[in-house]
XYZ file of C-alpha atoms in Angstrom:
689
model
C 230.765 120.437 99.260
C 227.309 118.380 99.600
C 226.849 116.491 102.711
C 225.350 112.866 102.776
C 222.163 114.072 104.112
C 221.990 116.390 100.999
C 222.652 113.743 98.482
C 220.243 111.562 100.303
C 217.358 114.122 100.084
C 218.222 114.913 96.381
C 217.798 110.970 95.665
C 214.671 110.975 97.575
C 213.241 113.811 95.527
C 214.393 112.332 92.186
C 212.820 109.008 93.097
C 209.599 110.576 94.130
C 209.741 112.443 90.798
C 210.232 109.451 88.780
C 207.489 107.417 91.039
C 205.131 110.494 90.377
C 205.775 110.182 86.490
C 205.216 106.662 86.303
C 202.044 106.528 88.464
C 200.656 109.151 86.090
C 201.514 107.221 82.720
C 200.041 104.009 84.485
C 196.946 105.952 85.315
C 196.700 107.466 81.809
C 197.121 103.797 80.166
C 194.407 102.546 82.320
C 192.164 105.383 81.274
C 192.783 104.512 77.685
C 192.069 100.931 78.118
C 188.766 101.532 79.906
C 187.701 104.096 77.161
C 188.510 101.782 74.277
C 185.934 99.159 74.787
C 183.381 101.739 75.263
C 183.560 102.467 71.585
C 183.940 98.760 70.658
C 180.391 98.586 72.290
C 179.157 102.054 70.721
C 179.771 101.195 67.154
C 178.797 97.289 67.449
C 175.477 98.183 68.698
C 174.698 100.781 66.270
C 175.768 98.271 63.248
C 173.523 95.944 64.840
C 170.631 98.320 65.432
C 170.885 99.817 61.772
C 170.197 96.650 60.106
C 169.396 93.845 62.354
C 172.407 91.987 61.406
C 172.190 89.103 63.821
C 169.082 87.916 62.213
C 169.962 88.290 58.389
C 170.839 85.232 56.159
C 174.435 85.309 54.900
C 173.172 86.456 51.427
C 171.344 89.640 53.038
C 174.801 90.236 55.238
C 177.033 90.357 52.235
C 174.175 92.310 50.097
C 174.359 94.897 53.067
C 178.388 95.548 52.194
C 177.305 97.545 49.393
C 180.168 99.010 46.322
C 183.649 98.605 47.454
C 183.042 97.035 50.708
C 181.786 94.051 49.150
C 185.017 93.681 46.878
C 187.170 93.801 49.954
C 185.249 91.329 51.891
C 185.281 88.905 49.006
C 188.885 88.357 49.423
C 188.563 87.700 53.103
C 185.830 85.347 52.077
C 188.080 83.612 49.676
C 190.743 83.024 52.138
C 188.585 81.618 54.984
C 186.499 79.251 52.881
C 189.873 77.575 51.384
C 191.447 74.464 52.864
C 194.506 76.333 53.812
C 195.476 79.995 54.332
C 198.276 79.606 51.699
C 195.571 78.095 49.392
C 193.621 81.297 49.825
C 196.553 83.489 49.653
C 197.616 81.629 45.940
C 193.936 82.372 44.934
C 193.806 86.030 45.637
C 197.342 86.434 44.018
C 196.095 85.049 41.130
C 192.578 86.508 40.807
C 190.701 86.250 37.692
C 187.264 87.198 38.879
C 187.583 90.946 39.581
C 189.220 92.463 36.186
C 187.989 89.532 33.857
C 189.851 88.405 31.322
C 192.858 90.006 33.453
C 194.703 88.010 36.214
C 195.773 90.134 38.908
C 197.768 90.043 42.051
C 194.745 91.509 44.337
C 196.944 91.678 47.395
C 199.114 94.220 45.953
C 196.623 96.177 43.820
C 193.839 96.776 46.436
C 195.573 97.101 49.803
C 194.181 93.882 51.019
C 196.710 93.716 54.120
C 193.854 93.871 56.644
C 191.973 90.827 54.971
C 195.025 88.939 54.741
C 195.894 89.505 58.328
C 192.298 88.588 59.520
C 192.072 85.406 57.276
C 195.639 84.526 58.787
C 194.084 85.107 62.402
C 190.769 83.037 61.407
C 192.999 79.873 59.931
C 195.413 80.213 63.146
C 192.505 80.118 65.511
C 190.530 77.342 63.840
C 193.825 75.125 63.855
C 194.198 75.916 67.448
C 190.662 75.186 68.301
C 190.031 78.817 69.699
C 186.926 79.146 67.437
C 183.746 79.110 69.755
C 180.717 77.343 68.462
C 178.176 79.411 66.433
C 174.670 80.047 67.666
C 172.059 79.506 64.914
C 168.300 79.774 64.541
C 165.891 79.890 61.783
C 164.005 83.107 60.886
C 160.646 83.209 59.324
C 160.620 86.373 56.929
C 156.812 86.153 56.170
C 155.286 87.702 52.986
C 155.504 84.487 51.012
C 159.456 84.467 51.504
C 161.296 81.406 52.641
C 162.810 81.072 56.106
C 166.532 81.521 56.632
C 168.941 80.320 59.005
C 170.595 82.823 60.533
C 174.151 82.305 62.790
C 176.316 84.651 65.141
C 179.122 84.308 66.927
C 182.927 84.365 66.145
C 182.456 80.832 64.733
C 181.009 82.576 61.909
C 183.609 84.302 59.666
C 181.826 87.577 59.147
C 181.464 87.899 62.825
C 185.071 87.492 63.195
C 186.062 89.941 60.664
C 183.656 92.587 62.008
C 185.333 91.844 65.497
C 188.608 93.016 64.388
C 187.106 96.228 62.740
C 185.610 96.891 66.152
C 188.764 96.293 67.717
C 190.394 98.884 65.259
C 187.651 101.113 66.156
C 188.555 100.891 69.950
C 191.867 101.656 69.290
C 191.299 104.879 67.488
C 189.634 106.104 70.762
C 192.732 104.918 72.718
C 195.061 106.714 70.595
C 193.028 109.835 70.161
C 192.941 110.186 74.141
C 196.640 109.501 74.438
C 197.244 111.806 71.616
C 195.266 114.534 73.524
C 196.782 113.890 76.630
C 200.214 114.398 75.219
C 199.316 117.586 73.243
C 197.775 119.078 76.226
C 199.643 117.703 79.032
C 196.185 117.188 80.674
C 194.048 113.964 81.444
C 191.162 116.384 81.312
C 192.387 117.295 77.523
C 191.979 113.631 76.678
C 188.787 113.416 78.381
C 187.388 116.407 76.606
C 188.581 114.861 73.139
C 187.041 111.768 73.602
C 183.671 113.243 74.782
C 183.699 115.434 71.896
C 184.476 112.338 69.617
C 181.415 110.691 70.840
C 179.272 113.679 70.594
C 180.135 114.215 66.885
C 180.318 110.415 66.163
C 178.811 110.393 62.754
C 181.066 113.301 61.887
C 183.971 111.419 63.040
C 183.697 108.008 61.825
C 181.362 105.945 59.661
C 182.812 102.520 60.801
C 179.303 101.519 62.226
C 177.807 101.924 58.574
C 180.795 100.440 56.436
C 182.958 98.131 58.157
C 184.985 96.639 55.516
C 186.099 100.097 53.997
C 189.951 100.720 54.128
C 189.784 103.713 56.268
C 188.459 101.745 59.161
C 191.741 99.825 59.439
C 194.323 102.731 58.465
C 192.881 105.522 60.383
C 193.879 104.570 63.792
C 197.217 103.939 62.406
C 197.199 107.192 60.448
C 196.487 108.801 64.165
C 199.201 106.918 65.757
C 201.574 107.937 62.923
C 200.756 111.826 63.585
C 200.889 111.150 67.085
C 204.602 110.003 66.727
C 205.628 113.036 64.517
C 204.087 115.259 67.490
C 206.141 113.178 70.012
C 209.477 113.652 67.717
C 209.008 117.210 67.383
C 208.469 117.515 71.097
C 211.588 115.402 72.145
C 213.605 117.620 70.086
C 212.170 120.663 71.816
C 213.427 119.251 75.212
C 216.744 117.968 73.985
C 217.419 120.496 71.131
C 219.651 117.652 69.259
C 218.856 115.264 66.566
C 220.073 111.694 66.795
C 220.986 110.227 63.596
C 223.117 106.966 64.424
C 220.424 105.670 66.348
C 217.321 106.785 64.375
C 215.674 103.079 64.702
C 216.727 102.861 68.681
C 214.502 106.172 69.168
C 210.993 104.853 69.991
C 208.980 107.293 68.182
C 211.098 107.292 64.999
C 211.030 103.680 64.791
C 207.034 103.663 65.587
C 206.532 106.422 62.964
C 208.244 103.985 60.409
C 205.967 101.061 61.232
C 202.928 103.354 61.295
C 203.659 104.687 58.020
C 204.115 101.390 56.285
C 201.062 99.988 57.859
C 198.967 103.020 56.763
C 200.209 102.534 53.082
C 199.434 98.873 53.209
C 195.971 99.189 54.608
C 194.683 102.407 52.426
C 195.768 103.905 49.295
C 194.555 107.300 50.436
C 197.076 107.361 53.296
C 199.447 109.094 50.708
C 197.318 112.005 50.543
C 197.362 112.387 54.244
C 201.049 112.099 54.463
C 201.560 114.778 51.271
C 199.647 117.257 53.748
C 201.815 116.312 56.599
C 204.925 116.802 54.695
C 203.489 120.276 53.418
C 202.743 121.271 57.038
C 206.468 120.383 58.064
C 207.905 122.250 54.973
C 205.941 125.537 56.026
C 207.432 125.172 59.427
C 210.995 124.552 58.140
C 210.694 127.542 55.830
C 209.472 129.720 58.573
C 212.458 128.391 60.849
C 210.268 126.839 63.167
C 211.891 123.519 62.806
C 215.470 123.228 61.804
C 216.528 121.995 58.506
C 218.132 118.996 60.050
C 215.063 117.814 61.966
C 213.052 118.192 58.839
C 215.650 115.764 56.919
C 215.343 113.305 59.682
C 211.611 113.104 59.348
C 211.907 112.766 55.689
C 214.434 109.836 56.015
C 211.824 108.280 58.358
C 209.330 108.727 55.437
C 211.454 107.579 53.010
C 211.924 104.086 54.374
C 208.472 102.719 54.384
C 207.802 104.502 50.828
C 210.634 102.510 49.379
C 209.834 99.326 51.162
C 206.017 99.690 49.606
C 207.125 100.520 46.247
C 209.442 97.763 45.835
C 207.163 95.137 47.371
C 204.079 96.256 45.530
C 205.514 98.104 42.512
C 202.827 100.506 42.969
C 202.793 103.081 40.255
C 199.947 104.958 42.254
C 202.443 105.649 45.092
C 205.696 106.052 43.004
C 204.068 108.852 40.805
C 202.150 110.305 43.735
C 202.350 114.023 45.226
C 203.563 112.540 48.310
C 206.460 110.688 46.825
C 207.365 113.733 44.593
C 207.306 116.250 47.675
C 209.303 113.885 49.579
C 212.182 113.592 46.723
C 212.259 117.302 45.943
C 212.101 118.726 49.290
C 215.065 116.367 50.712
C 217.118 116.970 47.794
C 216.685 120.817 48.139
C 217.035 120.681 51.806
C 220.267 118.806 51.602
C 221.716 121.510 48.907
C 220.266 124.581 50.964
C 222.767 123.743 53.486
C 225.570 124.793 51.378
C 223.917 128.287 50.267
C 224.554 131.642 51.921
C 221.880 132.151 54.543
C 220.298 135.224 52.714
C 219.525 133.356 49.535
C 218.917 129.709 50.786
C 215.372 130.205 52.017
C 214.047 131.581 48.823
C 215.892 129.076 46.567
C 214.564 126.398 48.873
C 210.991 127.388 48.516
C 211.035 127.905 44.618
C 213.091 124.665 43.972
C 211.092 122.687 46.045
C 207.932 123.762 44.455
C 209.159 123.681 40.753
C 211.020 120.188 41.551
C 207.877 118.667 42.834
C 206.155 119.749 39.943
C 208.528 118.794 37.382
C 208.830 115.343 39.211
C 204.929 114.824 39.254
C 203.833 116.510 35.886
C 206.740 115.460 33.803
C 209.343 112.892 34.836
C 206.828 110.604 36.970
C 203.624 111.489 35.197
C 200.821 109.068 35.754
C 197.163 109.028 35.015
C 196.183 106.868 37.850
C 195.715 109.495 40.305
C 194.732 112.368 37.657
C 191.361 111.774 38.623
C 191.796 113.484 42.190
C 193.273 116.553 40.578
C 190.522 116.737 38.281
C 188.035 116.450 41.035
C 189.722 119.657 42.771
C 189.681 121.602 39.492
C 186.236 120.881 39.100
C 185.515 122.581 42.359
C 186.968 125.777 41.538
C 186.441 125.851 37.452
C 183.707 124.415 35.193
C 186.000 121.773 34.307
C 184.098 118.444 34.051
C 184.888 114.877 32.614
C 182.484 111.825 32.873
C 184.629 110.651 35.789
C 184.530 113.738 37.864
C 180.938 114.069 37.503
C 180.436 110.658 38.618
C 182.140 111.551 41.736
C 180.854 115.082 42.112
C 177.273 114.041 41.709
C 177.768 111.629 44.967
C 176.832 113.815 48.097
C 179.839 112.549 49.794
C 182.072 114.566 47.184
C 179.861 117.689 47.428
C 181.249 120.507 49.876
C 180.710 120.268 53.437
C 177.251 120.484 54.305
C 175.325 122.721 56.787
C 174.591 120.089 59.183
C 178.099 119.449 60.112
C 178.780 122.991 60.784
C 175.452 123.245 63.058
C 176.699 119.936 64.706
C 180.207 121.068 65.618
C 178.817 124.242 66.889
C 175.853 122.862 69.187
C 178.305 120.408 70.631
C 180.657 123.209 71.550
C 183.240 121.432 69.457
C 184.219 124.503 67.291
C 183.860 127.266 70.141
C 186.330 125.072 72.083
C 188.701 125.018 69.186
C 188.555 128.687 69.006
C 189.058 129.193 72.443
C 192.078 126.793 72.246
C 193.458 128.644 69.419
C 193.129 132.077 71.253
C 195.274 130.664 74.309
C 197.849 129.237 72.072
C 198.077 132.762 70.355
C 198.306 134.571 73.377
C 200.796 132.312 74.938
C 202.957 132.444 72.078
C 202.743 136.199 72.090
C 203.776 136.405 75.805
C 206.709 134.046 75.096
C 207.787 136.321 71.775
C 208.368 139.084 74.327
C 211.082 137.144 76.102
C 212.159 134.301 74.012
C 211.775 135.965 70.408
C 210.836 134.176 67.446
C 211.005 131.211 66.647
C 211.906 129.941 70.006
C 208.158 131.307 71.379
C 206.592 128.739 68.915
C 205.942 125.150 70.156
C 206.892 122.930 67.209
C 204.160 119.932 68.227
C 201.493 122.308 68.618
C 202.339 124.411 65.513
C 202.519 121.403 63.378
C 199.196 120.067 64.719
C 197.482 123.483 64.046
C 198.595 123.179 60.354
C 197.714 119.435 60.130
C 194.077 120.412 61.270
C 194.112 123.439 59.005
C 194.921 121.030 55.966
C 192.270 118.597 57.069
C 189.501 121.528 57.337
C 190.205 122.569 54.005
C 189.927 119.193 52.442
C 186.581 118.669 54.297
C 185.191 121.765 53.031
C 185.719 120.959 49.376
C 184.887 117.362 49.850
C 182.386 116.392 52.458
C 183.550 112.879 52.929
C 186.919 113.991 54.083
C 185.330 115.689 57.331
C 186.145 112.210 58.844
C 189.648 113.620 59.121
C 188.989 116.966 60.268
C 186.446 116.461 62.904
C 188.771 114.095 65.149
C 191.515 116.416 64.787
C 189.499 119.314 65.783
C 188.626 117.072 69.063
C 192.526 116.710 69.799
C 192.884 120.389 68.985
C 190.047 121.057 71.529
C 192.025 119.375 74.194
C 194.534 122.203 74.277
C 191.802 124.377 76.377
C 192.546 122.441 79.451
C 196.461 122.950 79.127
C 197.716 124.259 82.451
C 200.599 126.271 80.830
C 198.024 128.193 78.721
C 195.572 128.683 81.471
C 198.336 130.211 83.759
C 199.383 132.671 81.017
C 195.618 134.277 81.416
C 195.902 134.359 85.236
C 193.983 131.294 85.670
C 196.098 129.572 88.300
C 193.848 128.344 91.067
C 193.177 124.770 90.354
C 189.748 124.892 91.600
C 188.668 127.595 89.273
C 190.373 125.556 86.329
C 188.252 122.490 87.447
C 185.226 124.536 87.664
C 185.763 125.988 84.362
C 186.154 122.705 82.764
C 182.836 121.363 84.401
C 181.103 124.251 83.067
C 182.524 123.415 79.498
C 181.680 119.787 79.727
C 178.236 120.655 80.634
C 177.774 122.852 77.602
C 179.184 120.050 75.323
C 176.728 117.502 76.907
C 173.571 119.471 76.691
C 173.635 118.537 72.736
C 176.077 115.829 72.830
C 174.266 113.356 75.010
C 170.940 114.053 73.064
C 172.805 113.196 69.976
C 173.944 110.095 71.417
C 170.417 108.997 72.456
C 169.219 109.649 69.072
C 171.863 107.593 67.407
C 171.119 104.551 69.872
C 167.340 105.007 69.338
C 167.361 104.269 65.775
C 166.262 100.746 65.038
C 166.231 99.501 61.195
C 166.397 96.082 59.243
C 167.749 95.581 56.200
C 166.036 94.243 53.534
C 166.556 93.919 49.665
C 164.327 91.258 48.060
C 164.873 92.400 44.477
C 168.803 92.056 44.810
C 168.382 88.567 46.610
C 166.163 87.380 43.976
C 168.833 88.491 41.163
C 171.815 86.923 43.028
C 169.687 83.695 43.552
C 168.778 83.455 39.804
C 172.235 84.062 38.880
C 173.542 81.297 41.264
C 171.158 78.933 39.689
C 170.806 79.918 35.924
C 174.267 80.961 34.834
C 177.178 78.755 34.289
C 180.021 79.414 36.902
C 182.383 81.103 34.351
C 179.491 83.435 32.963
C 181.063 87.103 32.747
C 178.954 90.117 34.130
C 178.989 93.844 33.689
C 176.783 96.604 35.111
C 176.745 99.220 37.670
C 180.030 99.221 39.691
C 178.439 98.869 42.963
C 176.306 95.852 41.957
C 179.138 94.127 40.332
C 181.090 93.821 43.782
C 177.989 92.033 45.207
C 177.565 89.505 42.146
C 181.362 88.733 42.821
C 180.946 88.354 46.240
C 177.827 86.334 46.555
C 177.848 84.268 43.253
C 181.704 84.094 42.716
C 181.163 85.065 38.810
C 183.747 87.022 36.934
C 183.096 90.805 36.467
C 184.658 93.122 34.063
C 184.305 96.227 36.207
C 184.505 96.937 39.814
C 184.380 100.011 42.273
C 187.989 100.488 42.575
C 187.760 103.781 40.634
C 191.273 104.812 41.761
C 192.813 102.587 38.803
C 192.892 104.383 35.281
C 192.066 101.295 33.550
C 189.200 100.281 35.691
C 187.907 103.852 34.902
C 188.301 103.334 31.303
C 186.713 100.081 31.697
C 183.756 101.393 33.640
C 183.312 104.073 30.964
C 182.768 101.536 28.533
C 180.431 99.304 30.346
C 178.133 102.492 31.024
C 177.676 102.954 27.354
C 174.296 100.813 28.046
C 173.301 104.024 29.549
C 174.592 106.307 26.573
C 172.706 107.433 23.523
C 174.786 104.944 21.217
C 173.059 102.665 18.850
C 172.473 99.218 20.122
C 175.042 97.568 17.926
C 177.944 99.571 19.150
C 177.193 99.041 22.874
C 177.041 95.371 21.698
C 180.413 95.497 20.081
C 182.142 97.398 23.199
C 180.702 94.434 25.305
C 181.690 91.793 23.172
C 185.191 93.187 23.001
C 185.172 92.958 26.993
C 184.200 89.152 26.652
C 180.866 89.955 28.595
C 178.010 87.259 28.827
C 175.474 89.127 30.815
C 174.681 92.963 31.614
C 172.638 93.718 34.687
C 170.811 96.863 34.524
C 168.801 98.936 36.956
C 165.537 100.368 35.581
C 165.959 103.439 37.789
C 169.087 104.313 35.796
C 167.275 103.932 32.447
C 164.827 106.530 32.973
C 167.087 108.926 34.759
C 165.740 108.713 38.044
C 169.129 107.660 39.694
C 170.200 111.007 40.812
C 167.862 114.005 41.499
C 170.665 116.671 41.332
C 170.829 119.051 38.358
C 173.102 117.869 35.714
C 173.732 114.496 37.222
C 171.303 112.191 35.381
C 173.272 109.641 33.701
C 172.455 110.805 30.265
C 173.635 114.145 31.219
C 177.258 112.704 31.904
C 177.036 111.014 28.488
C 175.766 114.203 26.640
C 178.584 115.896 27.959
C 181.403 113.511 26.708
C 179.362 112.246 23.438
C 178.030 115.340 21.997
C 177.723 113.641 18.568
C 174.730 111.523 19.662
C 173.035 114.061 22.051
C 169.841 113.979 19.940
C 169.463 110.330 19.861
C 167.098 108.229 22.219
C 169.151 106.617 25.258
C 169.843 103.159 24.407
C 169.018 101.727 27.803
C 165.089 102.160 27.952
C 165.063 100.348 24.377
C 166.842 97.247 26.124
C 164.620 97.526 29.151
C 161.109 97.615 27.220
C 161.826 94.078 25.600
C 164.157 91.804 23.692
C 166.366 93.912 21.404
C 168.783 91.467 19.147
C 171.424 90.773 20.029
C 170.550 91.142 23.468
C 168.024 88.760 24.992
C 166.166 89.622 28.311
C 166.598 86.633 30.514
C 165.643 87.751 34.092
C 163.423 90.802 35.358
C 161.943 91.696 38.576
C 160.687 95.108 40.013
C 164.392 96.671 39.845
C 166.740 94.652 37.866
C 166.934 93.410 34.462
C 169.435 90.945 33.298
C 170.298 90.806 29.356
C 172.323 88.149 27.603
C 174.319 88.869 24.819
C 174.102 86.423 21.955
C 177.433 85.074 20.475
C 176.473 84.251 16.861
C 173.811 85.845 14.592
C 173.194 82.244 13.005
C 172.370 80.281 16.182
C 168.634 80.194 17.164
C 168.321 80.890 20.970
C 164.928 80.744 22.980
C 165.969 82.311 26.201
C 163.427 81.820 29.131
C 162.273 85.176 30.670
C 161.917 85.053 34.203
C 159.195 87.407 35.591
C 159.090 88.753 38.967
C 158.660 85.998 41.566
C 158.714 85.482 45.191
C 161.061 82.877 46.829
């Protein structure tokens, strides 16, 4: 029997162990809290340096939010400029500016949860008197331009909005650090991941250039969601049991539900990330690395937020998505496979899941809303082209991953470190295979992250823009090089030797990495777009408040934001109706005759068309086959031999279009409503403020 002295000694050892774990976790959290503000300072400084934002007028600041950024920010502006939050909410729930003449619920359609939340915060802070005073000054702009008043501080709505964005960026680094520490079981792993994140900053995030984009709000939550999946897999590895009754008492499971729902609310693209996650987990299930019951639990966790989101938003895009179809098909097949003999359960599960998913996606729940995504992928491997796929693929962001990214991740030692981590993991699994056998030798959490990173790498190679998923996850995987359990398997047991190797590795990363940081901070620019400012000023002063505009997608968002005029097309290209509307508006760049273009725009109830002269003369895109007329020649072969209508309209009045404004870049045409009414429009030539 154990003596009282033995029991006391065991209790002391247990207490010491618990204290050690507590102090270790506390130290990790303190480090995460310290690292987060560094990213806040970094991105806010880069943003200010890039456009000298503090010295811009309100219109210039809004113009700097190009394409869909301007559209998203306009809803926040609507909320904060309303007398009350509820009044602003009502306006964007009954929005008749974005898709005129339709009235839409913009909150449900455009993933505006971030703008609604920030708008609510602003109103509450204002009501509580917590909004500080603004600091304003007058800026002399020279060159005959009128001076502007510039204000900064949290009292300025745009600065309040940006501050929330910078806090989200801070959260990204904090979660990245915690994720890497958890995966590698080493604080050094977290520090290596964060250092590589900063050294490859331009390939990890674009928050410093495009603050209002959905990804900047959703990515830290997505990262947290993947972190919780990793935690659930590790938890099962330790306990070897699945708790069904207390699924919402289990912290990682509960957090995963919340993160999944918030990600879907913040960004329409989140569903594609979750589709890759489910596919990675499916592969692990088919390889018997994770049990069928654990996969079913993860599917249930996914199903709860998906169901809530679909019922709340009636989102056809998510309901008919590959993610939802995969979730339904794989769950049903996983349940049925448990009742089949083992010899045929696996092949039937694989075949039925794949065919079930395709049946749901392409036959039962078929939708055209996300068809453009599959069309883009198809165009990458074949000669398949449509007007819409060409609009995407002609953009450099949707091209294949560029050489400069490969060069950067090699020079900063990110890729070599990931390769070293991969070699260590594979050797560890090989050594464990000799003792534990398959599949016990495979660590579930690490295997999931390997497959998830692989999915992000493939996505990034095909579409350069998606490197923003790949590079941060490579940073996380690089942290495994510091893992004690892997280094001990290759006989690196001495702590001093391990520390020396890590210092050497960090020095190799920093040689190029620090230089890249200096280059980023060394850039100083200033935003200016006089021609667009002239255009917006003219619209504000010379057109009725209900005048309807059409034109290039990116410009329409800025017109709606700064002038509050209705527009018929916007940059939200994920919606099939908007793709169809944009195709009709872009007839102004086609080879159709003037009367056909006029009739199309009249059917859409357009009053004014804004044209960019560079697009008319095919100077918009230098890539071969990417001129706007090339796109039209592909879809409108009947008119291939006709001249383009755009230069005809730009050269002067071509009834029933009337040129009412022109400067060095933009031309505004008014559509005459009646052939019998004599109109004498005033043509405003290029002028200075």
